[in-house]
Coordinates of C-alpha atoms in Angstrom, one line a residue:
M24 CA -88.1 68.6 -34.2
A25 CA -84.4 67.9 -34.6
S26 CA -83.6 69.6 -31.3
S27 CA -86.1 67.4 -29.4
C28 CA -84.6 64.3 -31.0
L29 CA -81.1 65.4 -29.8
A30 CA -82.2 66.4 -26.3
P31 CA -81.1 63.2 -24.5
L32 CA -77.7 63.4 -26.1
S33 CA -77.5 67.2 -25.3
S34 CA -78.1 66.5 -21.6
T35 CA -75.5 63.8 -21.6
L36 CA -72.9 66.0 -23.3
C37 CA -73.6 69.0 -21.0
S38 CA -73.3 67.0 -17.8
Q39 CA -70.2 66.6 -15.6
D40 CA -66.9 65.6 -17.3
S41 CA -67.1 62.1 -15.8
S42 CA -70.2 61.4 -17.8
L43 CA -68.9 62.7 -21.2
P44 CA -68.9 60.1 -23.9
Q45 CA -65.5 58.3 -24.1
P46 CA -63.4 58.3 -27.3
N47 CA -64.8 56.1 -30.1
S48 CA -68.1 55.5 -28.2
N49 CA -71.0 54.5 -30.3
I50 CA -72.9 57.7 -31.0
A51 CA -75.2 57.0 -33.9
F52 CA -75.8 59.3 -36.8
S53 CA -77.3 58.6 -40.2
S54 CA -76.7 61.6 -42.4
P55 CA -74.1 64.5 -42.9
S56 CA -76.5 67.0 -41.4
H57 CA -77.1 64.8 -38.3
L58 CA -73.3 64.5 -38.0
Q59 CA -72.9 68.3 -38.1
Q60 CA -75.5 68.7 -35.3
L61 CA -73.6 66.2 -33.1
H62 CA -70.3 67.9 -33.9
S63 CA -71.8 71.2 -32.7
L64 CA -73.0 69.7 -29.5
L65 CA -69.6 68.1 -28.9
I66 CA -67.9 71.5 -29.3
K67 CA -70.3 73.2 -27.0
S68 CA -69.9 70.5 -24.3
G69 CA -66.1 70.4 -24.7
A70 CA -66.2 66.7 -25.6
P71 CA -63.6 65.4 -28.0
I72 CA -64.5 64.8 -31.6
S73 CA -63.0 61.3 -31.1
S74 CA -66.2 60.5 -29.3
L75 CA -67.6 60.0 -32.8
S76 CA -66.9 56.8 -34.8
F77 CA -64.5 57.8 -37.6
P78 CA -65.4 54.7 -39.7
Q79 CA -69.0 55.7 -39.4
I80 CA -68.1 59.2 -40.6
A81 CA -66.5 57.7 -43.6
S82 CA -69.5 55.5 -44.3
V83 CA -72.0 58.4 -44.0
C84 CA -70.0 60.9 -46.0
A85 CA -68.2 58.7 -48.6
L86 CA -70.8 59.0 -51.4
S87 CA -72.8 62.0 -50.2
S88 CA -72.3 65.5 -51.7
P89 CA -68.8 66.8 -52.3
S90 CA -69.2 69.3 -49.4
A91 CA -70.0 66.4 -47.0
F92 CA -67.0 64.5 -48.3
S93 CA -64.8 67.5 -47.7
Y94 CA -66.3 68.0 -44.2
A95 CA -65.4 64.4 -43.3
R96 CA -61.9 64.9 -44.5
H97 CA -61.7 68.1 -42.3
L98 CA -62.7 66.1 -39.3
F99 CA -60.2 63.4 -40.0
H100 CA -57.4 65.9 -40.4
R101 CA -58.3 67.6 -37.0
S102 CA -58.7 64.5 -34.9
A103 CA -57.8 61.1 -36.4
D104 CA -54.7 59.4 -35.0
S105 CA -54.2 57.2 -38.0
P106 CA -53.7 58.4 -41.7
E107 CA -56.8 59.5 -43.4
I108 CA -56.5 56.9 -46.1
F109 CA -56.9 54.1 -43.5
L110 CA -60.3 55.3 -42.6
W111 CA -61.5 55.5 -46.2
N112 CA -60.0 52.1 -46.9
S113 CA -62.2 50.6 -44.1
H114 CA -65.3 51.7 -45.9
L115 CA -63.9 50.8 -49.3
N116 CA -63.3 47.3 -48.1
T117 CA -66.9 47.0 -46.9
L118 CA -68.3 48.3 -50.2
S119 CA -66.0 46.1 -52.3
S120 CA -68.2 43.1 -51.2
S121 CA -71.6 44.6 -50.5
S122 CA -71.8 47.3 -53.3
P123 CA -68.8 47.0 -55.7
S124 CA -70.1 49.8 -58.0
D125 CA -70.1 52.2 -55.0
A126 CA -66.7 51.0 -54.1
L127 CA -65.4 52.1 -57.4
L128 CA -67.2 55.4 -57.1
L129 CA -65.5 56.0 -53.8
F130 CA -62.1 55.0 -55.2
N131 CA -62.6 57.5 -58.0
R132 CA -63.6 60.2 -55.5
L133 CA -60.4 59.6 -53.5
L134 CA -58.3 60.0 -56.7
S135 CA -60.1 63.2 -57.8
S136 CA -59.6 64.7 -54.3
N137 CA -55.8 64.2 -54.7
L138 CA -55.9 61.7 -51.8
L139 CA -53.1 59.2 -52.6
P140 CA -54.3 55.6 -52.3
N141 CA -52.1 52.9 -50.9
T142 CA -51.8 49.2 -51.8
F143 CA -54.9 48.4 -49.7
S144 CA -57.0 50.9 -51.5
C145 CA -56.0 49.5 -54.8
S146 CA -56.6 45.9 -53.7
F147 CA -60.1 46.7 -52.5
A148 CA -60.9 48.5 -55.8
L149 CA -59.6 45.5 -57.7
K150 CA -61.8 43.2 -55.6
A151 CA -64.8 45.4 -56.5
C152 CA -63.9 45.0 -60.2
T153 CA -64.0 41.2 -59.9
Q154 CA -67.6 41.4 -58.7
L155 CA -68.7 43.3 -61.9
S156 CA -68.7 41.5 -65.2
H157 CA -67.9 44.6 -67.3
C158 CA -65.0 46.0 -65.3
L159 CA -61.9 44.4 -66.8
L160 CA -60.8 47.6 -68.4
T161 CA -61.2 49.4 -65.0
G162 CA -59.2 46.7 -63.4
K163 CA -56.4 47.2 -65.9
T164 CA -56.5 50.9 -65.3
I165 CA -56.1 50.4 -61.5
H166 CA -53.2 48.0 -62.3
A167 CA -51.6 50.8 -64.4
L168 CA -52.1 53.2 -61.5
I169 CA -50.3 50.8 -59.2
L170 CA -47.3 50.7 -61.6
K171 CA -47.4 54.5 -62.1
L172 CA -47.4 55.1 -58.3
G173 CA -44.4 52.9 -58.0
F174 CA -45.9 50.6 -55.4
D175 CA -44.0 47.5 -54.6
P176 CA -46.9 45.0 -54.6
D177 CA -46.8 42.5 -51.7
V178 CA -48.2 39.0 -52.0
F179 CA -51.7 40.1 -51.1
L180 CA -51.9 42.8 -53.8
H181 CA -50.2 40.4 -56.3
N182 CA -52.8 37.8 -55.5
T183 CA -55.6 40.3 -56.0
L184 CA -54.2 41.2 -59.4
V185 CA -54.0 37.5 -60.4
H186 CA -57.5 36.9 -59.1
M187 CA -58.8 39.9 -61.0
Y188 CA -57.5 38.8 -64.3
S189 CA -58.5 35.2 -63.6
S190 CA -62.1 36.2 -62.8
F191 CA -62.4 37.8 -66.2
G192 CA -61.0 34.7 -68.0
A193 CA -57.8 36.6 -69.0
T194 CA -55.8 33.5 -68.2
A195 CA -52.7 34.6 -70.1
D196 CA -52.6 37.9 -68.1
A197 CA -53.2 36.1 -64.8
R198 CA -50.5 33.6 -65.5
F199 CA -48.1 36.4 -66.5
M200 CA -48.7 38.1 -63.2
F201 CA -48.3 34.8 -61.4
E202 CA -45.0 34.2 -63.0
K203 CA -43.8 37.7 -62.1
M204 CA -44.5 37.2 -58.4
P205 CA -41.2 37.2 -56.4
K206 CA -43.0 35.3 -53.7
R207 CA -46.1 33.1 -53.9
D208 CA -48.3 31.5 -51.2
A209 CA -51.0 28.8 -51.3
V210 CA -53.6 31.4 -52.3
S211 CA -51.5 32.4 -55.4
Y212 CA -51.4 28.7 -56.6
N213 CA -55.1 28.1 -55.7
I214 CA -56.2 31.1 -57.9
M215 CA -54.3 29.8 -60.9
I216 CA -55.3 26.2 -60.4
A217 CA -59.0 27.2 -60.2
R218 CA -58.7 29.2 -63.4
L219 CA -56.8 26.5 -65.3
T220 CA -59.3 23.8 -64.3
K221 CA -62.2 26.0 -65.4
D222 CA -60.4 26.4 -68.8
G223 CA -59.9 22.6 -69.0
E224 CA -56.1 23.0 -68.9
M225 CA -55.8 20.0 -66.5
E226 CA -52.2 19.1 -67.4
L227 CA -51.0 22.7 -66.6
A228 CA -53.2 22.7 -63.4
R229 CA -51.7 19.4 -62.3
E230 CA -48.2 20.6 -63.0
M231 CA -48.8 23.7 -60.9
F232 CA -50.4 21.6 -58.1
D233 CA -47.4 19.3 -58.1
G234 CA -45.1 22.4 -57.8
M235 CA -46.8 23.9 -54.8
P236 CA -44.6 24.2 -51.7
E237 CA -47.7 23.7 -49.5
R238 CA -51.2 22.6 -50.4
S239 CA -54.5 23.5 -48.7
V240 CA -57.7 21.6 -48.8
R241 CA -58.8 24.1 -51.4
S242 CA -55.9 23.1 -53.7
W243 CA -56.9 19.5 -53.6
T244 CA -60.6 20.2 -54.0
S245 CA -60.0 22.5 -57.1
L246 CA -58.1 19.9 -58.9
I247 CA -60.5 17.0 -58.0
A248 CA -63.5 19.1 -59.1
G249 CA -61.6 20.0 -62.3
Y250 CA -61.1 16.3 -63.2
V251 CA -64.8 15.6 -62.6
Q252 CA -65.8 18.6 -64.7
W253 CA -63.6 17.5 -67.6
K254 CA -64.7 13.9 -67.5
N255 CA -61.8 12.2 -65.9
P256 CA -63.4 10.7 -62.7
R257 CA -60.7 8.1 -62.4
E258 CA -58.0 10.7 -61.8
A259 CA -60.4 12.6 -59.4
V260 CA -60.8 9.5 -57.3
R261 CA -57.1 8.7 -57.5
L262 CA -56.3 12.2 -56.3
F263 CA -58.8 12.0 -53.5
V264 CA -57.3 8.8 -52.2
E265 CA -53.9 10.5 -52.3
M266 CA -55.4 13.5 -50.4
E267 CA -56.6 11.1 -47.7
E268 CA -53.2 9.4 -47.5
V269 CA -51.3 12.7 -46.7
G270 CA -53.8 13.5 -44.0
V271 CA -55.7 16.4 -45.6
R272 CA -59.3 16.5 -44.3
P273 CA -61.9 17.0 -47.0
N274 CA -64.5 19.7 -46.7
E275 CA -68.1 19.8 -48.0
V276 CA -67.0 21.0 -51.5
T277 CA -64.5 18.1 -51.7
V278 CA -67.2 15.6 -50.7
V279 CA -69.5 16.9 -53.4
A280 CA -66.8 16.6 -56.1
V281 CA -65.6 13.1 -55.2
L282 CA -69.2 11.9 -54.9
A283 CA -69.8 13.2 -58.5
A284 CA -66.7 11.2 -59.6
C285 CA -68.0 8.1 -57.8
A286 CA -71.3 8.5 -59.7
D287 CA -69.6 8.7 -63.0
L288 CA -67.4 5.7 -62.3
G289 CA -69.9 3.6 -60.4
A290 CA -67.5 3.5 -57.5
L291 CA -70.1 2.5 -54.9
D292 CA -67.7 1.4 -52.2
L293 CA -65.9 4.7 -52.1
G294 CA -69.2 6.6 -52.4
K295 CA -70.5 4.7 -49.3
R296 CA -67.3 5.5 -47.4
V297 CA -67.6 9.2 -48.3
H298 CA -71.2 9.1 -47.2
Q299 CA -70.1 7.8 -43.8
Y300 CA -67.5 10.5 -43.6
G301 CA -70.0 13.2 -44.4
N302 CA -72.4 11.8 -41.8
R303 CA -69.7 11.8 -39.2
F304 CA -68.8 15.4 -39.7
G305 CA -72.3 16.8 -40.1
F306 CA -72.1 17.4 -43.9
L307 CA -75.5 15.8 -44.5
K308 CA -77.1 19.1 -43.3
N309 CA -75.8 20.5 -46.5
V310 CA -78.6 20.1 -49.2
R311 CA -76.0 20.1 -52.0
V312 CA -74.1 17.2 -50.4
C313 CA -77.4 15.2 -50.0
N314 CA -78.5 15.9 -53.6
T315 CA -75.1 14.7 -54.9
L316 CA -75.4 11.6 -52.7
I317 CA -78.8 10.8 -54.2
D318 CA -77.4 11.2 -57.7
M319 CA -74.4 9.0 -56.8
Y320 CA -76.6 6.2 -55.4
I321 CA -78.9 6.3 -58.3
K322 CA -76.0 6.1 -60.8
C323 CA -74.4 3.3 -58.8
G324 CA -77.5 1.1 -59.0
C325 CA -78.8 1.7 -55.4
L326 CA -82.2 3.3 -55.9
R327 CA -83.5 2.2 -52.5
I328 CA -80.6 3.8 -50.7
A329 CA -81.0 7.0 -52.7
R330 CA -84.7 7.1 -51.6
K331 CA -83.5 6.6 -48.0
V332 CA -81.2 9.6 -48.2
F333 CA -84.1 11.6 -49.8
D334 CA -86.5 10.7 -47.0
E335 CA -84.0 11.6 -44.3
M336 CA -83.3 15.1 -45.7
A337 CA -84.3 17.9 -43.3
E338 CA -84.7 20.2 -46.2
R339 CA -85.4 19.3 -49.9
T340 CA -85.0 21.5 -53.0
V341 CA -86.5 21.1 -56.4
V342 CA -83.2 19.4 -57.3
S343 CA -83.7 16.7 -54.7
W344 CA -87.2 15.9 -55.9
S345 CA -86.2 16.0 -59.6
A346 CA -83.2 13.7 -59.0
M347 CA -85.5 11.1 -57.4
I348 CA -88.2 11.4 -60.1
H349 CA -85.5 11.0 -62.8
G350 CA -84.0 8.1 -60.9
Y351 CA -87.3 6.2 -60.8
A352 CA -87.8 6.9 -64.5
I353 CA -84.4 5.5 -65.7
Y354 CA -85.0 2.4 -63.5
G355 CA -88.2 1.7 -65.3
Q356 CA -90.3 2.5 -62.2
G357 CA -92.6 5.1 -63.8
D358 CA -95.4 4.6 -61.3
D359 CA -93.1 5.6 -58.4
A360 CA -91.9 8.6 -60.4
L361 CA -95.5 9.9 -61.0
E362 CA -96.4 9.2 -57.4
L363 CA -93.4 11.2 -56.1
F364 CA -94.4 14.1 -58.4
E365 CA -97.8 14.2 -56.7
E366 CA -96.0 14.4 -53.3
M367 CA -93.8 17.2 -54.7
R368 CA -96.8 19.2 -55.8
K369 CA -98.5 18.7 -52.4
A370 CA -95.3 19.9 -50.7
G371 CA -95.6 23.2 -52.7
I372 CA -92.4 22.7 -54.7
R373 CA -92.5 24.2 -58.1
P374 CA -91.1 21.8 -60.8
N375 CA -88.3 22.9 -63.0
P376 CA -87.3 21.7 -66.6
V377 CA -85.4 18.8 -65.2
T378 CA -88.5 17.6 -63.3
F379 CA -90.4 17.3 -66.6
V380 CA -87.6 15.5 -68.3
G381 CA -87.9 12.8 -65.7
L382 CA -91.7 12.7 -65.9
L383 CA -91.7 12.5 -69.7
H384 CA -89.1 9.8 -69.6
A385 CA -91.2 7.8 -67.1
C386 CA -94.3 8.2 -69.3
S387 CA -92.3 7.1 -72.4
H388 CA -91.2 3.8 -70.8
M389 CA -94.6 3.1 -69.3
G390 CA -96.5 3.8 -72.5
L391 CA -98.5 6.5 -70.9
L392 CA -99.1 8.5 -74.1
E393 CA -101.9 10.8 -72.9
Q394 CA -100.3 11.4 -69.6
G395 CA -97.1 12.4 -71.3
R396 CA -99.0 14.8 -73.6
K397 CA -100.6 16.4 -70.6
F398 CA -97.2 16.9 -68.8
F399 CA -95.8 18.5 -71.9
Q400 CA -98.7 21.0 -72.2
S401 CA -98.7 21.6 -68.4
M402 CA -95.0 22.4 -68.5
I403 CA -95.7 25.2 -71.1
C404 CA -99.1 26.5 -70.0
D405 CA -99.0 26.0 -66.2
Y406 CA -95.4 26.6 -65.4
N407 CA -94.2 28.8 -68.3
I408 CA -91.3 26.5 -69.0
V409 CA -89.9 26.8 -72.5
P410 CA -89.3 23.3 -73.9
E411 CA -85.7 22.4 -74.3
I412 CA -84.2 19.8 -76.7
E413 CA -84.4 17.1 -73.9
H414 CA -88.2 17.6 -73.6
Y415 CA -88.6 17.4 -77.4
G416 CA -86.5 14.2 -77.5
C417 CA -88.7 12.7 -74.8
M418 CA -91.9 13.5 -76.7
V419 CA -90.6 12.0 -79.9
D420 CA -89.5 8.9 -78.0
L421 CA -93.0 8.7 -76.4
L422 CA -94.7 8.9 -79.7
S423 CA -92.3 6.5 -81.4
R424 CA -92.7 3.9 -78.7
A425 CA -96.5 4.2 -79.1
G426 CA -96.1 3.5 -82.9
L427 CA -97.2 7.0 -83.9
L428 CA -94.2 7.5 -86.2
D429 CA -96.0 9.8 -88.6
E430 CA -97.1 12.0 -85.7
A431 CA -93.6 11.9 -84.3
L432 CA -92.1 13.1 -87.6
D433 CA -94.7 15.9 -87.8
F434 CA -93.9 16.9 -84.2
I435 CA -90.2 17.1 -85.2
T436 CA -90.9 19.3 -88.2
K437 CA -92.9 21.7 -86.0
M438 CA -90.3 22.0 -83.2
Q439 CA -89.3 25.5 -82.1
I440 CA -85.6 24.6 -82.1
K441 CA -83.5 22.6 -84.5
P442 CA -83.7 18.8 -83.7
N443 CA -80.5 17.1 -82.7
G444 CA -79.2 13.5 -83.0
V445 CA -81.1 12.4 -79.9
V446 CA -84.5 13.5 -81.4
W447 CA -83.9 11.8 -84.7
G448 CA -82.4 8.8 -82.9
A449 CA -85.7 8.4 -81.0
L450 CA -87.5 8.3 -84.4
L451 CA -85.0 5.8 -85.7
G452 CA -85.5 3.5 -82.7
G453 CA -89.3 3.6 -83.3
A454 CA -88.7 2.8 -87.0
R455 CA -86.8 -0.3 -86.1
I456 CA -89.3 -1.7 -83.6
Y457 CA -92.2 -1.1 -86.0
K458 CA -90.3 -2.1 -89.1
R459 CA -90.9 1.3 -90.9
V460 CA -88.1 1.4 -93.5
D461 CA -89.3 4.8 -94.8
M462 CA -89.0 6.4 -91.3
G463 CA -85.6 4.7 -90.8
E464 CA -84.3 6.2 -94.0
E465 CA -85.6 9.6 -93.2
A466 CA -84.0 9.6 -89.8
I467 CA -80.7 8.3 -91.0
R468 CA -80.6 11.0 -93.7
Q469 CA -80.7 13.6 -90.9
L470 CA -78.4 11.7 -88.6
T471 CA -75.6 11.2 -91.1
D472 CA -75.5 15.0 -91.4
L473 CA -75.7 15.7 -87.7
D474 CA -73.4 13.0 -86.4
P475 CA -71.8 11.2 -89.4
S476 CA -69.3 9.2 -87.2
N477 CA -71.9 7.6 -84.9
D478 CA -71.8 3.9 -85.8
G479 CA -74.9 3.1 -83.8
Y480 CA -77.2 4.8 -86.3
Y481 CA -75.9 2.7 -89.2
V482 CA -76.3 -0.4 -87.1
V483 CA -80.0 0.3 -86.5
L484 CA -80.7 1.0 -90.1
S485 CA -78.9 -2.2 -91.2
N486 CA -81.1 -4.1 -88.8
I487 CA -84.2 -2.4 -90.1
Y488 CA -83.3 -3.5 -93.6
A489 CA -82.5 -7.0 -92.4
D490 CA -85.8 -7.3 -90.6
A491 CA -87.6 -6.3 -93.8
G492 CA -85.7 -8.9 -95.8
R493 CA -83.8 -6.3 -97.7
F494 CA -80.4 -7.9 -97.2
D495 CA -78.7 -6.2 -100.1
D496 CA -79.6 -2.8 -98.6
A497 CA -78.2 -4.0 -95.2
A498 CA -75.0 -4.9 -97.0
K499 CA -74.9 -1.5 -98.6
V500 CA -75.1 0.1 -95.1
R501 CA -72.1 -1.9 -94.0
R502 CA -70.2 -0.8 -97.2
L503 CA -71.2 2.8 -96.5
M504 CA -69.7 2.5 -93.1
R505 CA -66.4 1.2 -94.5
N506 CA -66.3 3.9 -97.2
K507 CA -66.9 6.7 -94.7
G508 CA -64.4 5.2 -92.3
V509 CA -67.0 4.8 -89.6
K510 CA -65.8 2.2 -87.1
K511 CA -67.9 0.6 -84.5
T512 CA -67.3 2.2 -81.1
P513 CA -65.7 -0.5 -78.9
G514 CA -68.0 -1.3 -76.0
W515 CA -66.5 -1.3 -72.5
S516 CA -67.9 -2.2 -69.1
T517 CA -66.6 -1.7 -65.6
I518 CA -67.3 -3.4 -62.3
A519 CA -66.0 -2.5 -58.9
V520 CA -64.7 -5.3 -56.7
D521 CA -63.0 -4.7 -53.3
G522 CA -62.7 -1.0 -54.1
L523 CA -60.9 -1.5 -57.4
I524 CA -62.5 -0.7 -60.8
H525 CA -62.0 -3.5 -63.4
E526 CA -62.6 -2.6 -67.1
F527 CA -63.4 -5.0 -69.9
V528 CA -63.4 -4.2 -73.6
A529 CA -65.5 -6.1 -76.1
G530 CA -63.5 -8.6 -78.0
E531 CA -60.2 -8.0 -76.2
S532 CA -58.9 -7.8 -72.7
D533 CA -55.5 -7.7 -70.9
H534 CA -57.1 -8.6 -67.6
A535 CA -55.0 -10.9 -65.6
Q536 CA -57.9 -13.5 -65.2
I537 CA -59.3 -13.3 -68.7
L538 CA -58.6 -17.0 -69.6
E539 CA -60.4 -18.0 -66.4
I540 CA -63.3 -15.7 -67.3
Y541 CA -63.6 -17.3 -70.7
R542 CA -63.7 -20.8 -69.2
K543 CA -66.4 -19.7 -66.7
W544 CA -68.4 -18.2 -69.5
D545 CA -68.2 -21.5 -71.5
D546 CA -69.6 -23.3 -68.5
L547 CA -72.4 -20.8 -68.1
L548 CA -73.2 -21.0 -71.8
V549 CA -74.1 -24.6 -71.4
E550 CA -76.8 -23.8 -68.9
L551 CA -78.0 -20.8 -70.9
R552 CA -78.6 -23.1 -74.0
V553 CA -80.5 -25.6 -71.8
R554 CA -82.8 -22.7 -70.9
G555 CA -83.4 -21.8 -74.5
Y556 CA -80.8 -19.1 -75.1
V557 CA -80.1 -18.6 -78.8
P558 CA -77.5 -16.0 -79.8
D559 CA -78.9 -13.0 -81.7
T560 CA -76.3 -12.6 -84.3
S561 CA -78.2 -9.8 -86.1
V562 CA -76.4 -7.3 -83.9
V563 CA -73.0 -8.2 -85.4
L564 CA -72.5 -6.2 -88.6
L565 CA -69.4 -8.1 -89.7
D566 CA -69.1 -10.1 -92.8
M567 CA -68.2 -13.5 -91.2
E568 CA -69.6 -17.0 -90.6
E569 CA -72.4 -17.4 -88.1
S570 CA -70.2 -19.3 -85.7
E571 CA -67.7 -16.4 -85.8
K572 CA -70.5 -13.9 -85.1
E573 CA -71.5 -16.0 -82.0
S574 CA -67.9 -15.8 -80.7
V575 CA -68.0 -12.0 -81.1
L576 CA -71.2 -11.9 -79.0
Y577 CA -69.7 -14.1 -76.3
R578 CA -66.9 -11.5 -75.8
H579 CA -69.2 -8.5 -75.3
S580 CA -67.9 -6.5 -72.4
E581 CA -70.9 -6.7 -70.1
K582 CA -70.9 -10.5 -70.3
L583 CA -67.2 -10.6 -69.3
A584 CA -67.8 -8.1 -66.5
V585 CA -70.8 -10.2 -65.1
V586 CA -68.8 -13.4 -65.2
F587 CA -65.9 -11.7 -63.4
G588 CA -68.4 -10.5 -60.8
L589 CA -69.7 -14.0 -60.3
M590 CA -66.2 -15.2 -59.8
R591 CA -65.0 -12.5 -57.4
T592 CA -68.0 -11.7 -55.2
P593 CA -69.8 -13.9 -52.6
P594 CA -73.1 -15.7 -53.5
G595 CA -76.2 -13.5 -53.3
K596 CA -74.3 -10.2 -53.7
V597 CA -75.7 -7.8 -56.2
I598 CA -73.6 -7.4 -59.3
R599 CA -73.4 -3.8 -60.6
I600 CA -72.0 -3.1 -64.1
M601 CA -71.4 0.3 -65.9
K602 CA -71.4 0.2 -69.7
N603 CA -70.6 3.0 -72.2
L604 CA -73.0 1.9 -74.9
R605 CA -76.5 0.6 -75.1
V606 CA -76.9 -3.0 -74.0
C607 CA -77.5 -5.1 -77.1
N608 CA -80.5 -7.4 -77.5
D609 CA -78.4 -10.5 -77.2
C610 CA -76.8 -9.4 -73.9
H611 CA -80.2 -8.3 -72.6
A612 CA -81.6 -11.7 -73.2
A613 CA -78.6 -13.5 -71.8
L614 CA -78.4 -11.5 -68.6
K615 CA -82.1 -12.1 -67.8
L616 CA -81.4 -15.9 -67.9
I617 CA -78.1 -15.5 -66.0
S618 CA -79.9 -13.7 -63.2
E619 CA -82.3 -16.7 -62.9
I620 CA -79.5 -19.3 -63.1
V621 CA -77.2 -17.8 -60.5
K622 CA -80.0 -16.4 -58.3
R623 CA -78.5 -13.0 -58.3
E624 CA -79.7 -9.5 -59.0
I625 CA -77.6 -7.9 -61.8
I626 CA -77.8 -4.2 -62.4
V627 CA -76.4 -2.8 -65.6
R628 CA -76.2 1.0 -66.3
D629 CA -75.9 1.6 -70.0
R630 CA -75.9 5.0 -71.7
N631 CA -79.7 5.3 -71.7
R632 CA -81.0 3.7 -68.5
F633 CA -80.7 1.1 -65.8
H634 CA -81.5 -2.6 -66.3
C635 CA -82.3 -4.5 -63.1
F636 CA -82.2 -8.2 -63.9
S637 CA -83.7 -10.5 -61.4
D638 CA -85.2 -14.0 -61.5
G639 CA -85.2 -14.0 -65.3
F640 CA -86.9 -10.6 -65.7
C641 CA -85.7 -7.0 -66.4
S642 CA -87.1 -3.8 -64.9
C643 CA -87.2 -2.4 -68.5
R644 CA -90.3 -4.1 -69.7
D645 CA -90.4 -2.4 -73.1
Y646 CA -86.7 -2.8 -74.0
W647 CA -85.8 -2.1 -77.6

């Protein structure tokens, strides 16, 4: 059968010399035995061995039997023009990406055959090590071999060594190699910057970035992404603007990173500009870019634009659907969240854990108790998703909002994982709204162990006591806070105007227009009182006169930010505020009235959700 398969080739090889295969022509073979048959035919026909592809010989014989490997070496010695190691390196390079374990096997075979590797052989073997999580020791052994053989590493091999150590998290070793390099290029710096940003060593990464003789788009992107990862979006945006100023063109990865920074800051104007840039250069074909855009618009208070991006996507992933469902949930639009989930199911997209967090969140704020229970059970039974702490927290919140505090406590005690502060905090919130002192005390006992420095929990318990008329106990909570050194976290709010982020801190501000803002608030306060506004001083846990408490309320950061927005933006424009804490009840009531007085939509993102104030109403119908 083999001879019949080779007949066409045999006739070609035995024809006139003019029709003989030319050197390096593509004569296919798939095994050592097949290669030997072809070799025999070449000898009989007088055709040169160079008619065979030497890289293919290396590929077929590299990991076959020792005899096949030796046979390949014999062919190379007889006919190859270039050194044998170059041919093995070609296949070693291929394997280092496609099959790193086989690459290391081949490298070991070369060494055991007394075939001296060169710097390329070592670099390909090191590259293979980086693909395998357990091969740091192997990489160190190869490094030792490089030193033993007396190689003078060039920039490429040095970079490979730095990358190898960096890939395994051996930052000190990677930096040692980097410092030893007699010559570095942009790749050398990029490897180290990527490692340092991953470790959170942002000062060192910035120092290295500033010392680069030449920066590539990857250099800028690594540092921008690092700032985003380690919660410094302001610096990420500042660096992106600097990148634009020096004329470096962002790529898709840069766009994703800076959009994430815009989402954290609420920098809508920059986010829109990056959106336009991505559209101009075709980046919106990238699903990850679109998903980040959706997240950015949701977090910047533009739910409608987020849905427009979603609708225009050529391809959607479960991340796309989950982001929109979660967006509707935190905006208080639970009906839309549930409707979108039905569309997702019909589209054949399997939900993931994040999808169910959004659904449970939506049910909680809509009071859909039974629907929420069904989603929780469906997640486990229909989709084999193991509940995570976020799912448990949503369920406790759902039960607590429904007034089922005893059931919520029983649910907590039966959880498969240890409850955290979010879970107990949900119970505490329910205890406050339903005036259950016993539940509030149980929750606070757990919370003071889990998160003893969180002032918010003490504030809620004090309010529970005050609502129950137990003012002595409320005073005890305030004393407990003082004795434990727990200080109220200062609230801050930001607003973007003309591309600049303005920050206001509760009770204090060094803003250039602060006196004008105070005067504008006093004018607005007159109209608020006419419409029935009465300051809710129960949220102020300071021992002071009532009038002083009112003054504290009037200096809350979101009020200052809204007033500044009214002063600096044209009539009718939506005002968007980002706040680090939960919006207090007094500010919530005041902003509803302000939206009616000034005929403006005011969107406030606090640490829990979005509040869309318009015509005297808020999208969060069950706010507490």
